[in-house]
XYZ file of C-alpha atoms in Angstrom:
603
model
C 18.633 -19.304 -5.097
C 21.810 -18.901 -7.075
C 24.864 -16.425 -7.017
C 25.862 -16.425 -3.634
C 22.550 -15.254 -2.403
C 21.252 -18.026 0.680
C 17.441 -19.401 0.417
C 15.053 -16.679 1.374
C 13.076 -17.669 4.316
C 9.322 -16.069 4.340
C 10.424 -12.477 5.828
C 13.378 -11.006 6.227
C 13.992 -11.313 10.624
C 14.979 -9.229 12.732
C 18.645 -10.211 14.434
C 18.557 -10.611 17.886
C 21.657 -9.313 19.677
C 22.446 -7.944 23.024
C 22.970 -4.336 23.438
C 26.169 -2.438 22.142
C 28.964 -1.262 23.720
C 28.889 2.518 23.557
C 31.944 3.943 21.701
C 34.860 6.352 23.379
C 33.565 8.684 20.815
C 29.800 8.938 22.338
C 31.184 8.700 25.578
C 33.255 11.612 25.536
C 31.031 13.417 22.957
C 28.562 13.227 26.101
C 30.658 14.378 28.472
C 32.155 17.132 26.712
C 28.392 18.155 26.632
C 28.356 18.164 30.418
C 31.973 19.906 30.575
C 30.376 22.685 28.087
C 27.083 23.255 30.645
C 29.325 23.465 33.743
C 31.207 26.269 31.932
C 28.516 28.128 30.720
C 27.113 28.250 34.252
C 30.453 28.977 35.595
C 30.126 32.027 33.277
C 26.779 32.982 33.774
C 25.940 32.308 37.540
C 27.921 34.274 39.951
C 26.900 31.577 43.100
C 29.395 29.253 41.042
C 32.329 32.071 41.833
C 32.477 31.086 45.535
C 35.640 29.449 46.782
C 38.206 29.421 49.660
C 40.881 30.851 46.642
C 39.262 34.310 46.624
C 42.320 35.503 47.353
C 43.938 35.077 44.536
C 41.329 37.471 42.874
C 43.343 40.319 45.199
C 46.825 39.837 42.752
C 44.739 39.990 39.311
C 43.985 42.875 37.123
C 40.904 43.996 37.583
C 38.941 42.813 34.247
C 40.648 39.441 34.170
C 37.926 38.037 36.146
C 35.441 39.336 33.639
C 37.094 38.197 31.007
C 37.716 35.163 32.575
C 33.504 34.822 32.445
C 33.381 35.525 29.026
C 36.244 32.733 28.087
C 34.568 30.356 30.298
C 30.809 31.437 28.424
C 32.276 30.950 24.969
C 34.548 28.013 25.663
C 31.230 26.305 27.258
C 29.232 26.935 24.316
C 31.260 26.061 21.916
C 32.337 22.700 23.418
C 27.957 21.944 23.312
C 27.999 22.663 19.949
C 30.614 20.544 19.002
C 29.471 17.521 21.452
C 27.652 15.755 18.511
C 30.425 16.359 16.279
C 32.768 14.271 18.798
C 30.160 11.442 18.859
C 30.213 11.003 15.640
C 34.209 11.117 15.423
C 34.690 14.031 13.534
C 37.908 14.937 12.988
C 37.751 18.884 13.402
C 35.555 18.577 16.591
C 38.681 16.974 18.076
C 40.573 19.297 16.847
C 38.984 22.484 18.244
C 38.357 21.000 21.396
C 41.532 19.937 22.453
C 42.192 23.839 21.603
C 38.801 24.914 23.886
C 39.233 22.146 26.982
C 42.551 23.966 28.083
C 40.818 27.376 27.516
C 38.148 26.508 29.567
C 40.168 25.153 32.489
C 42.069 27.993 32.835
C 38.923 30.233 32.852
C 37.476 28.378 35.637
C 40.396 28.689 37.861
C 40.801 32.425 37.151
C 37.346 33.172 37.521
C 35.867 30.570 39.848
C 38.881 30.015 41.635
C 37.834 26.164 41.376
C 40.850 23.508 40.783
C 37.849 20.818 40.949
C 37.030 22.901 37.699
C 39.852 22.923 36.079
C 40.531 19.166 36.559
C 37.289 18.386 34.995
C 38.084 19.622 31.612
C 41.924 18.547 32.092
C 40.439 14.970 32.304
C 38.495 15.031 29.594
C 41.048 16.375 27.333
C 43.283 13.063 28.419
C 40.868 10.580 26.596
C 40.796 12.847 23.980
C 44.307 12.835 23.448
C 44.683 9.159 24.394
C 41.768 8.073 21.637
C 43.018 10.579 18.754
C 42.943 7.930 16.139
C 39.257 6.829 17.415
C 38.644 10.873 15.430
C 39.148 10.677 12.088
C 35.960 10.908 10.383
C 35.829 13.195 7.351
C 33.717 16.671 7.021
C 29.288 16.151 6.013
C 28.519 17.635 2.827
C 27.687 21.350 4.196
C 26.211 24.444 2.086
C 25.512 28.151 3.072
C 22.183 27.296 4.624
C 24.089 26.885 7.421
C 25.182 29.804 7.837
C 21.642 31.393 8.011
C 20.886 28.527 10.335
C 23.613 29.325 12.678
C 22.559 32.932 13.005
C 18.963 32.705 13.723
C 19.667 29.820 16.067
C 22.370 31.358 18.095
C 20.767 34.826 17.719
C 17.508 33.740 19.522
C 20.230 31.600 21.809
C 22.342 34.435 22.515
C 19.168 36.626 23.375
C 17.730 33.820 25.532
C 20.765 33.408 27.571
C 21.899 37.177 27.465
C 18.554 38.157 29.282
C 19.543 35.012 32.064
C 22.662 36.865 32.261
C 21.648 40.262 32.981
C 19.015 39.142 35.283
C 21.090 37.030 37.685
C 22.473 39.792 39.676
C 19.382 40.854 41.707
C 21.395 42.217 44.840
C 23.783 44.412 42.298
C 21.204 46.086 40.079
C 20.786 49.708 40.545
C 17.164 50.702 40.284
C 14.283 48.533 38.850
C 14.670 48.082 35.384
C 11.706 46.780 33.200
C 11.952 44.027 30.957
C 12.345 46.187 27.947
C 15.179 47.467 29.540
C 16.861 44.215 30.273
C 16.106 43.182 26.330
C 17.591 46.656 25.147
C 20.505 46.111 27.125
C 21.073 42.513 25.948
C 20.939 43.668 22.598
C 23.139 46.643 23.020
C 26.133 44.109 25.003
C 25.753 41.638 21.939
C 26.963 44.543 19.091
C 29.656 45.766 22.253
C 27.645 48.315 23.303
C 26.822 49.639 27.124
C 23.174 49.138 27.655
C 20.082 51.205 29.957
C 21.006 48.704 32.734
C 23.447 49.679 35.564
C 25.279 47.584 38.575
C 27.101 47.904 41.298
C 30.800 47.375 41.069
C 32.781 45.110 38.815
C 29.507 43.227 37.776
C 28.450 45.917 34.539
C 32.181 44.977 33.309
C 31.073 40.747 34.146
C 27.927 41.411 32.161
C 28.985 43.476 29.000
C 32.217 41.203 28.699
C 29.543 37.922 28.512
C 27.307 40.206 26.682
C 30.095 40.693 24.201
C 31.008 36.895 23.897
C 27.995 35.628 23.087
C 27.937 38.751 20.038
C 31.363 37.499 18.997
C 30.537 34.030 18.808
C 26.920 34.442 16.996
C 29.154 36.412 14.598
C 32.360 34.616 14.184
C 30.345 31.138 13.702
C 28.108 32.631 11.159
C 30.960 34.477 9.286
C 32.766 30.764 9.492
C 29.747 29.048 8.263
C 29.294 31.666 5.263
C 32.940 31.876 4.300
C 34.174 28.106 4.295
C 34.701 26.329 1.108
C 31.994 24.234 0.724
C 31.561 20.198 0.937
C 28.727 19.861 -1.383
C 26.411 16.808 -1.412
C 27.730 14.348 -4.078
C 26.131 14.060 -7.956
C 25.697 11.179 -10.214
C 28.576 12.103 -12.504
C 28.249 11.952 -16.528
C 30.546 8.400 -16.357
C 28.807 6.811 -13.137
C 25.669 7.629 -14.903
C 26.464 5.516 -17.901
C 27.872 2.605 -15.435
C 25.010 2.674 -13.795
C 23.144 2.464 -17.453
C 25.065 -0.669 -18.267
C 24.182 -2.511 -14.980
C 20.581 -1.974 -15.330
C 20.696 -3.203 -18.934
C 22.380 -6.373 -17.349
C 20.600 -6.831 -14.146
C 17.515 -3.725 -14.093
C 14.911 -6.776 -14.849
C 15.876 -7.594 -10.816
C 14.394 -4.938 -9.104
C 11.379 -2.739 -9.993
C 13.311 0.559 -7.850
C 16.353 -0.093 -10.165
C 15.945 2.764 -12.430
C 15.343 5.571 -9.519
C 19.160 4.793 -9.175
C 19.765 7.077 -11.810
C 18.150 9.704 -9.608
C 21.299 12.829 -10.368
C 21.157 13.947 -6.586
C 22.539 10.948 -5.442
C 26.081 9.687 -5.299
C 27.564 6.253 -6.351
C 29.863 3.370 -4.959
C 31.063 0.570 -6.838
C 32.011 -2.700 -6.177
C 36.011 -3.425 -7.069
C 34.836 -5.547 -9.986
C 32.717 -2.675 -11.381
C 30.062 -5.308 -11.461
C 27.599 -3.971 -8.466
C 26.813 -0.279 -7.376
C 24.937 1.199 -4.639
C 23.658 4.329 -4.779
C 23.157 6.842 -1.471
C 21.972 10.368 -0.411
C 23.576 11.760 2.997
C 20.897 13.219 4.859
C 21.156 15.271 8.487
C 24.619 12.214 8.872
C 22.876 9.604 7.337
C 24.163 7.693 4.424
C 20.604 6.393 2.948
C 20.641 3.856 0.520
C 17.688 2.947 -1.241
C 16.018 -0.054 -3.424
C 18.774 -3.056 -3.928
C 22.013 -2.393 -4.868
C 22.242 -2.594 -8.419
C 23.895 -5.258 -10.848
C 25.454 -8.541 -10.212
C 24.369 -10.354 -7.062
C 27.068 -12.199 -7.131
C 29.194 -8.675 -6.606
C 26.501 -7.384 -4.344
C 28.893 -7.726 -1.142
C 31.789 -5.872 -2.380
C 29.377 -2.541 -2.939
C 27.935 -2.979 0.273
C 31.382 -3.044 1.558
C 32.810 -0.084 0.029
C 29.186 1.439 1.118
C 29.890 0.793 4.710
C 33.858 1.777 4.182
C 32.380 4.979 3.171
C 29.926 5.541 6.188
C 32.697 4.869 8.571
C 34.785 7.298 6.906
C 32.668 10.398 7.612
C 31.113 8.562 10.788
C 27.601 8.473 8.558
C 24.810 6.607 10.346
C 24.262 3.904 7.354
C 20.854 2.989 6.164
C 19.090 1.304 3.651
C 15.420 2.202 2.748
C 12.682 -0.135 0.353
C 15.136 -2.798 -0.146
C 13.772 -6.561 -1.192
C 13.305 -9.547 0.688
C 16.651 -10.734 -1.267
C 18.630 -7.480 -0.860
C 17.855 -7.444 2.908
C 19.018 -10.909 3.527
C 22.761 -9.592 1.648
C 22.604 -6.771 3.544
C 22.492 -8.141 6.986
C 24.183 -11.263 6.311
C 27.336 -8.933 4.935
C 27.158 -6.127 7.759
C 25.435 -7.453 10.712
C 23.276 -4.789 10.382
C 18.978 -5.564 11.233
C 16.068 -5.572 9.104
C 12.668 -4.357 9.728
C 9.164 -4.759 7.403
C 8.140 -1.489 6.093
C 5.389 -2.130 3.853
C 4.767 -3.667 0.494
C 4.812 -2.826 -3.197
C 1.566 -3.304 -5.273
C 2.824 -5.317 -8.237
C 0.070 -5.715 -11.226
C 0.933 -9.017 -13.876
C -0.771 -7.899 -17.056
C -1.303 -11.041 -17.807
C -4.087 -11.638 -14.877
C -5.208 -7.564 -15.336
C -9.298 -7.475 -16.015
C -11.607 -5.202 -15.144
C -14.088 -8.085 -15.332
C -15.613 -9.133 -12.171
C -17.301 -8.197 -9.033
C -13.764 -7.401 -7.583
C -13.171 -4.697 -10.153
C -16.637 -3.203 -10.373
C -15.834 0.280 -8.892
C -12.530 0.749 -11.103
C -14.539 -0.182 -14.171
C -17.484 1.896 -13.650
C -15.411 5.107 -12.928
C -13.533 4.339 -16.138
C -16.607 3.824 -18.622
C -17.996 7.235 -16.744
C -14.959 9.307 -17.356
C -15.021 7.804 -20.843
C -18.839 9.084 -21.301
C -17.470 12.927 -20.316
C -15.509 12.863 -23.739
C -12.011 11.568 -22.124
C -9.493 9.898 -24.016
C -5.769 8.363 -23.166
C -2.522 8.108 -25.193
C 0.264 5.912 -24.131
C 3.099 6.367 -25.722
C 7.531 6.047 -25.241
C 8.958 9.053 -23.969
C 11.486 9.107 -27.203
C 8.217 8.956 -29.614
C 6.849 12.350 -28.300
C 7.537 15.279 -30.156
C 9.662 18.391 -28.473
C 6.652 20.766 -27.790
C 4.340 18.027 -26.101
C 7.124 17.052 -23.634
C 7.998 20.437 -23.015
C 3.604 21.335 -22.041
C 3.904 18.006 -20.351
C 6.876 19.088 -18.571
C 5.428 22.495 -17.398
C 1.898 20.516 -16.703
C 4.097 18.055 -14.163
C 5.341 21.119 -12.555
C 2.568 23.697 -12.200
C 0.261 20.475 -11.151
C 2.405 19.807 -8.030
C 0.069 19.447 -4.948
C 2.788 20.581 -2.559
C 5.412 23.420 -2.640
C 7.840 21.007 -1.632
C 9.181 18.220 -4.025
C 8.414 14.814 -2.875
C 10.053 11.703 -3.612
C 13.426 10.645 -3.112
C 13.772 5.953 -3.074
C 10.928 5.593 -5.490
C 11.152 8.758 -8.090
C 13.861 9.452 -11.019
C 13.221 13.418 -10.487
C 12.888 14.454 -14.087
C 10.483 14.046 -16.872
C 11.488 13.564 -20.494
C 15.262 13.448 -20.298
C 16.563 12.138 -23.595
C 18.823 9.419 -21.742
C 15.455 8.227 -20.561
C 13.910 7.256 -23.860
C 12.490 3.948 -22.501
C 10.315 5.587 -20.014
C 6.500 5.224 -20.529
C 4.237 8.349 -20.063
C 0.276 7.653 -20.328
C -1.582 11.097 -20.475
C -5.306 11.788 -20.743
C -6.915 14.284 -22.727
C -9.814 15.970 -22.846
C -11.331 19.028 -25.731
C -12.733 21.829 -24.395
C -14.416 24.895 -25.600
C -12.035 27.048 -23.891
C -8.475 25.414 -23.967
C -5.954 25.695 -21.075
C -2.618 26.596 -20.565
C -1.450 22.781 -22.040
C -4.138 22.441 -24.354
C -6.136 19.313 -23.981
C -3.973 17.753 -21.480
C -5.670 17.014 -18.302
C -3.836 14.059 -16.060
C -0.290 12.602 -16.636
C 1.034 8.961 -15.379
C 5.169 8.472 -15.929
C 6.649 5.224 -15.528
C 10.304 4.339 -15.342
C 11.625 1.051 -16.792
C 11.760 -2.228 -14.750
C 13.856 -4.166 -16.970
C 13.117 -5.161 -20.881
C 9.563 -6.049 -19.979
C 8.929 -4.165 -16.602
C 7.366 -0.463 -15.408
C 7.335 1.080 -12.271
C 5.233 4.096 -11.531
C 7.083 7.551 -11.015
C 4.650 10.097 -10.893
C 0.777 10.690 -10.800
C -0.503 14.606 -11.647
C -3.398 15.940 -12.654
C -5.304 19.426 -13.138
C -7.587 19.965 -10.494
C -10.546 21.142 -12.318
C -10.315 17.566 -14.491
C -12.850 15.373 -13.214
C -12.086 12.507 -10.472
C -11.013 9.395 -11.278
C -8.145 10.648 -13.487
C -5.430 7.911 -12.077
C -7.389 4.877 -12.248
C -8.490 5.926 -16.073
C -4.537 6.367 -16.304
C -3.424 2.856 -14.728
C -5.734 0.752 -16.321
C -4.728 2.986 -19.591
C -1.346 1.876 -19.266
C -2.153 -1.703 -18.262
C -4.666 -2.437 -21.285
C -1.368 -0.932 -23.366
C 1.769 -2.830 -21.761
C 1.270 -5.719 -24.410
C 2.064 -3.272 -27.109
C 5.671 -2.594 -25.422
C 6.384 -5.702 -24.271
C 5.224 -4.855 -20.683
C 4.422 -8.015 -18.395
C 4.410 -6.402 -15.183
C 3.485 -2.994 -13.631
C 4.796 -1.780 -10.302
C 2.704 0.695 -8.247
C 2.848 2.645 -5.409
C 4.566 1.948 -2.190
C 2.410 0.817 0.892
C 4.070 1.903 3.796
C 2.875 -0.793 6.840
C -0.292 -2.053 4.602
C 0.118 -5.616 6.279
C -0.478 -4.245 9.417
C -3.602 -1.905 8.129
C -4.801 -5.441 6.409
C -4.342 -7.740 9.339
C -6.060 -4.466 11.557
C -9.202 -4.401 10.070
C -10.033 -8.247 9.826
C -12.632 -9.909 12.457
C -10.353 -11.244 15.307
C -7.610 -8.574 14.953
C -6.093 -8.121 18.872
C -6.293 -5.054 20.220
C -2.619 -4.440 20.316
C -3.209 -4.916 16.700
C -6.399 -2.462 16.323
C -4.546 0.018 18.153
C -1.507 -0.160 15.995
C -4.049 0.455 12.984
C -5.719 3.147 14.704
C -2.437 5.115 15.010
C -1.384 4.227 11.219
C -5.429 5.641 10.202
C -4.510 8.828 12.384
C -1.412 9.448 10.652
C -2.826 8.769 7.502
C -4.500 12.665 7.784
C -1.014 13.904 7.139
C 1.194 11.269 5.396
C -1.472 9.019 3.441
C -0.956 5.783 4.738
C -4.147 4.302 4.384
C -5.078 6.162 1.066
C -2.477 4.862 -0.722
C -2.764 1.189 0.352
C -6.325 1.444 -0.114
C -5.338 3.039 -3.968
C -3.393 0.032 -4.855
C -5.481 -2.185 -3.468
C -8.054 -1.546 -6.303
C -6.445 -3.200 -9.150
C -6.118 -6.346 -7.374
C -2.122 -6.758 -7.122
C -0.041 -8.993 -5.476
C 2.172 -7.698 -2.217
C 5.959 -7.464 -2.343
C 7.521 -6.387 1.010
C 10.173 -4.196 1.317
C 12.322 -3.752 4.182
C 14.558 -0.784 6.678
C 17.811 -1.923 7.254
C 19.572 0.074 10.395
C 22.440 -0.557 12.183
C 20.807 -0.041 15.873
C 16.921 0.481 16.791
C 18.537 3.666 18.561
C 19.143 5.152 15.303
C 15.725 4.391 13.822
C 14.051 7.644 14.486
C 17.046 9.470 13.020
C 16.765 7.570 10.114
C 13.089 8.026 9.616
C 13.589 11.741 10.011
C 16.111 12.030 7.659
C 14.068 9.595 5.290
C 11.037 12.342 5.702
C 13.742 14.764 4.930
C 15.054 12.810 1.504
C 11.350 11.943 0.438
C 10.241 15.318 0.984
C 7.919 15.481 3.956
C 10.279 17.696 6.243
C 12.324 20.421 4.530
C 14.721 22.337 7.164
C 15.893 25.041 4.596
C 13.933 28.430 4.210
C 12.914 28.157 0.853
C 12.342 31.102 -1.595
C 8.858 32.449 -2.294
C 7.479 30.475 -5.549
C 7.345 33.648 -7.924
C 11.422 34.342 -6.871
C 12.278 30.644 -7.907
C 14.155 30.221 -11.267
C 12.170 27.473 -13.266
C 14.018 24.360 -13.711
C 15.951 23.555 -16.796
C 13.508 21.247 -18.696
C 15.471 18.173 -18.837
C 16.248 18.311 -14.970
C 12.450 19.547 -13.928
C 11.699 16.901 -10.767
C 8.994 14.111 -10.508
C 7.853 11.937 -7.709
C 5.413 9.385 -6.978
C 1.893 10.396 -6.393
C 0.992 13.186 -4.446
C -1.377 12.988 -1.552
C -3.585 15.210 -2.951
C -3.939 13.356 -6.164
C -4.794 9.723 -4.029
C -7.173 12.032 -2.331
C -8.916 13.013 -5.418
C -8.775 9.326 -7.325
């Protein structure tokens, strides 16, 4: 193959390499983890107090040791939640704990009376210091949800730990308080306030000072996480949009998932010729790339470099989801990175398209009998339909959503109908009735993005439930019996995520490691749709094209496919707002995807 770009072997292998060399940054991100427990049971547990230095206690005021707790509580806690934040080299992790490491130190000398202690945390803060420059990656895109993350997380934390803490002085409780009683007073100590429980001694003034600490740091973190300027997640800018334009005029005919580039929640790196880009969502510290870079092959390698320049900058776990056979080979030949199968595309040539045939007899006859019921399709540009049907169209795509949650993040643009997106084919069906609905006669929608000058690829499949089955077939083969009217030569589907192994699973002879692999795929199919939509494509008889994972380690794999479940859709973290309190999308910016389960279900 030309530009640059070596012979393509039959799949895309996986490297084989010996295992890496953990980094100073994981290492001491670990053990600053341990450090943190050791201090929060120094703080909590008063068996961790006893020493041969308890005589030192006799020369200090009397709530020193108490606040000595508290410091050594806080200082413990905080050093576990910024643990990951050192493994990843974050720059203000080092930062505050080179302030907290000396902080805790002294608190467990004061309090424990334990030099062993202290030295722990003083030797941890030497590599810290020694490796400084191994910490300079820059701040995650960050947004209030945080904030209201923080708080219910380290208010159930805080409650958790506060009832350990009132509970762990058996021999000094007065009385027999009731559980109630113990939760009362935990909540009381976390707003500073004395509780129902009483002890013996100094130990009510060890208790409400942790009490206390674990109140001021739910608060203080929260009120930090509300309050700091935020990093927001980038956005295809006005001028990267139109770049971006001009390499898919140039080079969009080379991969069908070209156009989802344009995606505007995404952000954008460019080769230094201007020549290649590749476009990337960070997810939960993952920089996820996805479909082939776009433009020039020839300048592929200088946007995967600045790519990777950029991961390393922030300490982003880099990633590259539904890439090509081609783009996989550039990717790992340029970055050393590995490259796994992940299913296959379903790629119809309208040339071969027929419903003639044996193979095409159930497709054919659902078609002629949604015909009989009085159905009829339109396929049309999305620049040659008038204001007020893309508008009910829009509002259709939306209300028709089988999920609360928008799905679709490598393989949908996320709007319907833009203006910049003139090119874009949208097949509808239609259907009179006595009685007409909110959209009129408008029953099933099909939106296609371009793939080049004589390319589609599918976006989005929705439908209104009370329309009868059968819907998305009547719409594909629509659009397919059309495509020689625009010009169209080839139609890409839907994605089929592992479909050889679902194909090679249920032939005669499959092994049982192989049956059991498809078993698991057919079980996870109930909630993800695995087999529905492979089985889906399969129907119009197309041929396969595999796409690939690339990952930098097979350690970071299922924090990659969690954050992919995240970008596509599947797994949302935030609290969202009940649908009747959600503003309604601007119409140009209203969000699409690829099919919905639901709507495979139904066809």
């Amino acid at each position: 193959m030309s530009g640059g770009v070596p012979n393509r072997s039959s799949r895309v292998r996986r490297l084989v390499r010996g295992p890496r060399p953990e980094s100073v940054p994981a290492l001491v991100g670990r053990a600053c983890a341990l450090v943190g427990l050791v201090d929060v049971a120094a703080g909590v547990f008063p068996r961790f107090r006893h020493s041969r230095m308890h005589t030192l206690a006799e020369v200090l005021p009397g709530s020193f040791g108490p606040f000595a707790a508290a410091l050594s509580l806080s200082a413990g806690i905080l050093l576990l939640l910024l643990a990951h934040g050192l493994k990843r080299s974050k720059r203000r992790a080092w930062r505050a704990a080179v302030v907290l490491l000396p902080a805790g130190a002294a608190a467990q000398f004061v309090y424990r009376h334990s030099v062993v202690g202290a030295l722990i945390s003083i030797a941890l803060l030497v590599p810290l210091l020694v490796h400084r420059d191994q910490f300079a990656a820059l701040p995650d895109p960050r947004s209030r949800w945080r904030a209201l993350a923080n708080f219910v997380l380290m208010g159930a934390g805080s409650l958790g730990l506060g009832l350990v803490i009132v509970s762990v002085h058996p021999n000094r409780l007065i009385g027999d308080p009731s559980l109630a009683d113990r939760l009362t007073h935990v909540l009381y100590g976390l707003f500073g306030f004395e509780g129902p429980v009483d002890y013996a001694g100094n130990t009510s003034w060890t208790v409400a000072f942790s009490l206390g600490a674990l109140g001021w740091l739910t608060a203080v973190t929260t009120i930090y996480l509300a309050l700091r300027p935020e990093h927001p997640a980038a956005r295809l800018t006005e001028e990267d949009e139109s770049r971006l334009r001009a390499l898919l005029d140039r080079h969009g005919r080379r991969d069908s998932l070209g156009h989802f580039a344009l995606r505007r929640d995404k952000a954008v790196v460019f080769s230094p010729s201007g020549k290649a880009a590749v476009t990337y969502r960070v997810v939960s510290g993952v920089m996820l790339a996805s479909g082939d870079p776009i433009g020039d092959v020839e300048a592929w390698p200088g946007a995967i470099e600045r790519f990777m320049d950029e991961a390393r900058a922030h300490s982003w776990t880099p990633a590259v989801m539904g890439c090509s056979e081609t783009g996989g080979e550039v990717w790992t030949r340029e970055t050393g990175l590995d490259a796994l199968e992940l299913g296959d595309e379903a790629v119809v040539d309208v040339a071969d398209f027929s419903l003639a045939g044996r193979a095409m007899r159930n497709v054919r006859q659902m078609v002629k009998r949604i015909e009989r019921a009085g159905y009829e399709t339109r396929v049309r540009r999305v620049r040659d339909l008038g204001e007020a049907e893309l508008e009910r169209i829009r509002r259709a795509a939306e209300d028709w959503r089988g999920t609360d949650t928008e799905r679709g993040f490598s393989m949908a643009l996320g709007r319907v109908g833009d203006p910049a997106d003139g090119d874009c084919l949208i097949a509808t069906a239609h259907k009179a009735d006595e009685i007409p609905g909110p959209y009129g006669d408008l029953k099933a929608i099909l939106h296609f993005v371009p793939w080049g000058p004589d390319g589609v690829s599918l976006d989005l499949m929705r439908r209104d439930r009370a329309a009868d089955p059968g819907m998305n077939e009547l719409l594909i083969v629509a659009a397919l019996q059309a495509a020689p009217r625009f010009a169209i030569t080839r139609v890409s589907l839907n994605f089929a995520m592992f479909r050889s192994a679902l194909a090679r699973g249920e032939k005669i002879g499959a092994g049982p490691v192989l049956r059991a692999w498809r078993g698991l795929l057919v079980f996870l199919s109930r909630w993800f749709q695995i087999e529905s939509l492979y089985k889906f494509n399969a129907k119009f008889q197309p041929r396969w094209e595999p796409r690939f994972v690339v990952y930098r380690a097979s350690g970071d794999l299922p924090r990659i496919g969690f954050a992919a479940m995240q970008a596509e859709g599947f797994v949302d973290l935030a609290l969202p707002l009940p649908r009747f309190l959600r503003r309604r999308t601007k119409p140009a910016r209203v969000c699409a995807h690829r099919p919905a389960e639901r709507d495979v279900q139904a066809a």
